[in-house]
Amino acid sequence: MLKNNLFSLVKLILCCLTLFFIGDVIAELLASVIFYFKKGFFPFSWSDVFSSFFESGYVGGLILGFGIWIKIWLKERKSQKAPPE
């Protein structure tokens, strides 16, 4: 049971980190496109994406993954304690 819970926690955290990373890439890309249409050059760089992700994006992914895991764990615990009807 513990191994299964730990696996699901790691899987959720990785999925949420990936989600936040993709969101960060899209945000940087959109900002670069807007800047391209305004100023005429495309300032997109992967170093900006990674620096932005490592400054703030990973925190959101970790908290979201851990929060979803706690919610699932509490829901399973509640369903186990509930009397059968």
Coordinates of N, CA and C in Angstrom, one line a residue:
M1 N 0.8 -1.2 0.0 CA 0.0 0.0 0.0 C 0.9 1.3 0.0
L2 N 1.9 1.3 0.8 CA 2.8 2.4 0.9 C 3.5 2.6 -0.4
K3 N 4.0 1.5 -1.0 CA 4.7 1.6 -2.2 C 3.8 2.2 -3.3
N4 N 2.6 1.8 -3.4 CA 1.6 2.3 -4.4 C 1.3 3.8 -4.1
N5 N 1.2 4.2 -2.9 CA 0.9 5.6 -2.6 C 2.2 6.4 -3.0
L6 N 3.3 5.9 -2.7 CA 4.5 6.7 -3.0 C 4.7 6.8 -4.5
F7 N 4.4 5.7 -5.2 CA 4.5 5.8 -6.7 C 3.5 6.8 -7.3
S8 N 2.3 6.8 -6.7 CA 1.3 7.8 -7.2 C 1.7 9.2 -6.9
L9 N 2.3 9.4 -5.7 CA 2.8 10.7 -5.4 C 3.8 11.2 -6.3
V10 N 4.8 10.4 -6.6 CA 5.9 10.8 -7.5 C 5.3 11.0 -8.9
K11 N 4.4 10.2 -9.4 CA 3.8 10.3 -10.7 C 3.0 11.6 -10.8
L12 N 2.2 12.0 -9.7 CA 1.5 13.2 -9.7 C 2.4 14.4 -9.7
I13 N 3.4 14.4 -8.9 CA 4.4 15.5 -8.9 C 5.0 15.7 -10.2
L14 N 5.5 14.6 -10.9 CA 6.1 14.7 -12.2 C 5.1 15.3 -13.2
C15 N 3.9 14.8 -13.2 CA 2.9 15.3 -14.1 C 2.6 16.8 -13.9
C16 N 2.5 17.2 -12.7 CA 2.3 18.7 -12.4 C 3.5 19.5 -12.8
L17 N 4.7 19.0 -12.5 CA 5.9 19.7 -12.9 C 6.0 19.9 -14.5
T18 N 5.6 18.8 -15.2 CA 5.6 18.9 -16.6 C 4.5 19.9 -17.1
L19 N 3.4 19.9 -16.4 CA 2.3 20.8 -16.8 C 2.8 22.3 -16.6
F20 N 3.4 22.6 -15.5 CA 3.9 23.9 -15.2 C 5.0 24.3 -16.2
F21 N 5.9 23.3 -16.6 CA 6.9 23.6 -17.5 C 6.4 23.9 -18.9
I22 N 5.4 23.2 -19.3 CA 4.7 23.5 -20.6 C 4.1 24.8 -20.6
G23 N 3.4 25.1 -19.5 CA 2.8 26.5 -19.4 C 3.8 27.6 -19.4
D24 N 5.0 27.3 -18.8 CA 6.0 28.3 -18.9 C 6.6 28.5 -20.3
V25 N 6.7 27.4 -21.0 CA 7.2 27.5 -22.4 C 6.2 28.3 -23.2
I26 N 4.9 28.0 -23.1 CA 3.9 28.7 -23.8 C 3.9 30.2 -23.5
A27 N 4.0 30.5 -22.2 CA 4.0 31.9 -21.8 C 5.2 32.7 -22.4
E28 N 6.4 32.0 -22.4 CA 7.6 32.7 -23.0 C 7.4 32.8 -24.5
L29 N 6.8 31.8 -25.1 CA 6.6 31.8 -26.5 C 5.7 32.9 -26.9
L30 N 4.6 33.0 -26.2 CA 3.6 34.1 -26.5 C 4.2 35.5 -26.3
A31 N 4.9 35.6 -25.2 CA 5.6 36.9 -25.0 C 6.6 37.3 -26.1
S32 N 7.3 36.3 -26.6 CA 8.2 36.5 -27.7 C 7.5 36.9 -29.0
V33 N 6.4 36.2 -29.2 CA 5.6 36.5 -30.5 C 5.1 37.9 -30.4
I34 N 4.6 38.3 -29.3 CA 4.1 39.7 -29.1 C 5.2 40.7 -29.3
F35 N 6.3 40.4 -28.7 CA 7.5 41.3 -28.8 C 8.0 41.3 -30.3
Y36 N 7.9 40.2 -31.0 CA 8.3 40.2 -32.4 C 7.4 41.1 -33.2
F37 N 6.1 41.1 -33.0 CA 5.2 41.9 -33.8 C 5.3 43.4 -33.4
K38 N 5.7 43.7 -32.2 CA 5.9 45.1 -31.8 C 7.3 45.7 -32.2
K39 N 8.4 44.9 -32.0 CA 9.7 45.4 -32.2 C 10.4 44.8 -33.4
G40 N 10.0 43.7 -33.9 CA 10.6 43.2 -35.1 C 11.7 42.1 -34.9
F41 N 11.9 41.6 -33.6 CA 12.8 40.5 -33.5 C 12.2 39.6 -32.4
F42 N 12.7 38.3 -32.4 CA 12.1 37.2 -31.7 C 13.1 36.9 -30.5
P43 N 12.8 37.3 -29.3 CA 13.8 37.1 -28.2 C 13.6 35.8 -27.4
F44 N 13.0 34.8 -28.0 CA 12.8 33.6 -27.2 C 14.2 32.8 -27.0
S45 N 14.4 32.4 -25.7 CA 15.5 31.6 -25.5 C 15.2 30.5 -24.4
W46 N 15.7 29.4 -24.5 CA 15.5 28.3 -23.6 C 16.0 28.6 -22.2
S47 N 17.1 29.4 -22.2 CA 17.7 29.7 -20.9 C 16.7 30.5 -20.0
D48 N 15.9 31.4 -20.7 CA 14.9 32.2 -20.0 C 13.8 31.3 -19.5
V49 N 13.4 30.3 -20.3 CA 12.4 29.3 -19.9 C 12.8 28.6 -18.7
F50 N 14.0 28.0 -18.7 CA 14.5 27.2 -17.6 C 14.7 28.0 -16.4
S51 N 15.2 29.2 -16.5 CA 15.4 30.1 -15.3 C 14.1 30.5 -14.7
S52 N 13.1 30.8 -15.5 CA 11.8 31.1 -15.0 C 11.2 29.9 -14.3
F53 N 11.3 28.7 -14.9 CA 10.8 27.5 -14.3 C 11.5 27.2 -13.0
F54 N 12.8 27.3 -12.9 CA 13.5 26.9 -11.7 C 13.4 28.0 -10.6
E55 N 13.0 29.2 -11.0 CA 12.8 30.3 -10.0 C 11.4 30.1 -9.3
S56 N 10.4 29.8 -10.0 CA 9.1 29.7 -9.4 C 8.2 28.6 -9.9
G57 N 8.4 28.0 -11.1 CA 7.4 27.1 -11.6 C 7.5 25.7 -10.9
Y58 N 8.6 25.3 -10.4 CA 8.7 24.0 -9.8 C 8.0 24.0 -8.5
V59 N 7.9 25.1 -7.8 CA 7.2 25.2 -6.5 C 5.7 24.9 -6.7
G60 N 5.1 25.5 -7.7 CA 3.7 25.3 -8.0 C 3.4 23.9 -8.4
G61 N 4.3 23.3 -9.2 CA 4.2 21.9 -9.5 C 4.2 20.9 -8.3
L62 N 5.2 21.2 -7.4 CA 5.3 20.3 -6.2 C 4.1 20.5 -5.3
I63 N 3.7 21.7 -5.1 CA 2.5 21.9 -4.2 C 1.2 21.3 -4.8
L64 N 1.0 21.5 -6.1 CA -0.2 21.0 -6.8 C -0.2 19.5 -6.7
G65 N 1.0 18.8 -7.1 CA 1.0 17.4 -7.0 C 0.8 16.8 -5.6
F66 N 1.4 17.4 -4.6 CA 1.3 17.0 -3.3 C -0.2 17.2 -2.8
G67 N -0.8 18.3 -3.1 CA -2.1 18.6 -2.8 C -3.1 17.6 -3.4
I68 N -3.0 17.3 -4.6 CA -3.9 16.3 -5.3 C -3.7 15.0 -4.6
W69 N -2.5 14.6 -4.3 CA -2.2 13.3 -3.7 C -2.9 13.2 -2.3
I70 N -2.8 14.3 -1.5 CA -3.5 14.3 -0.2 C -5.0 14.2 -0.4
K71 N -5.5 14.9 -1.3 CA -7.0 14.8 -1.6 C -7.4 13.4 -1.9
I72 N -6.7 12.8 -2.8 CA -7.0 11.4 -3.2 C -6.8 10.5 -1.9
W73 N -5.8 10.7 -1.1 CA -5.6 9.8 0.0 C -6.7 10.0 1.1
L74 N -7.2 11.2 1.3 CA -8.3 11.5 2.2 C -9.6 10.9 1.7
K75 N -9.8 11.0 0.4 CA -11.0 10.4 -0.2 C -11.0 8.9 0.0
E76 N -9.9 8.2 -0.3 CA -9.8 6.8 -0.1 C -10.0 6.4 1.4
R77 N -9.4 7.2 2.3 CA -9.6 6.9 3.7 C -11.0 7.1 4.2
K78 N -11.7 8.1 3.6 CA -13.1 8.3 4.0 C -14.0 7.2 3.5
S79 N -13.7 6.7 2.2 CA -14.5 5.6 1.7 C -14.3 4.3 2.4
Q80 N -13.1 4.1 3.0 CA -12.8 2.9 3.8 C -13.5 2.9 5.1
K81 N -13.7 4.1 5.7 CA -14.3 4.2 7.0 C -15.8 4.3 6.9
A82 N -16.4 4.7 5.8 CA -17.8 4.8 5.6 C -18.4 3.4 5.7
P83 N -19.5 3.3 6.5 CA -20.2 2.0 6.6 C -20.9 1.6 5.3
P84 N -20.9 0.4 4.9 CA -21.6 0.0 3.7 C -23.1 0.1 3.8
E85 N -23.7 0.5 2.7 CA -25.1 0.7 2.8 C -25.9 -0.5 2.2

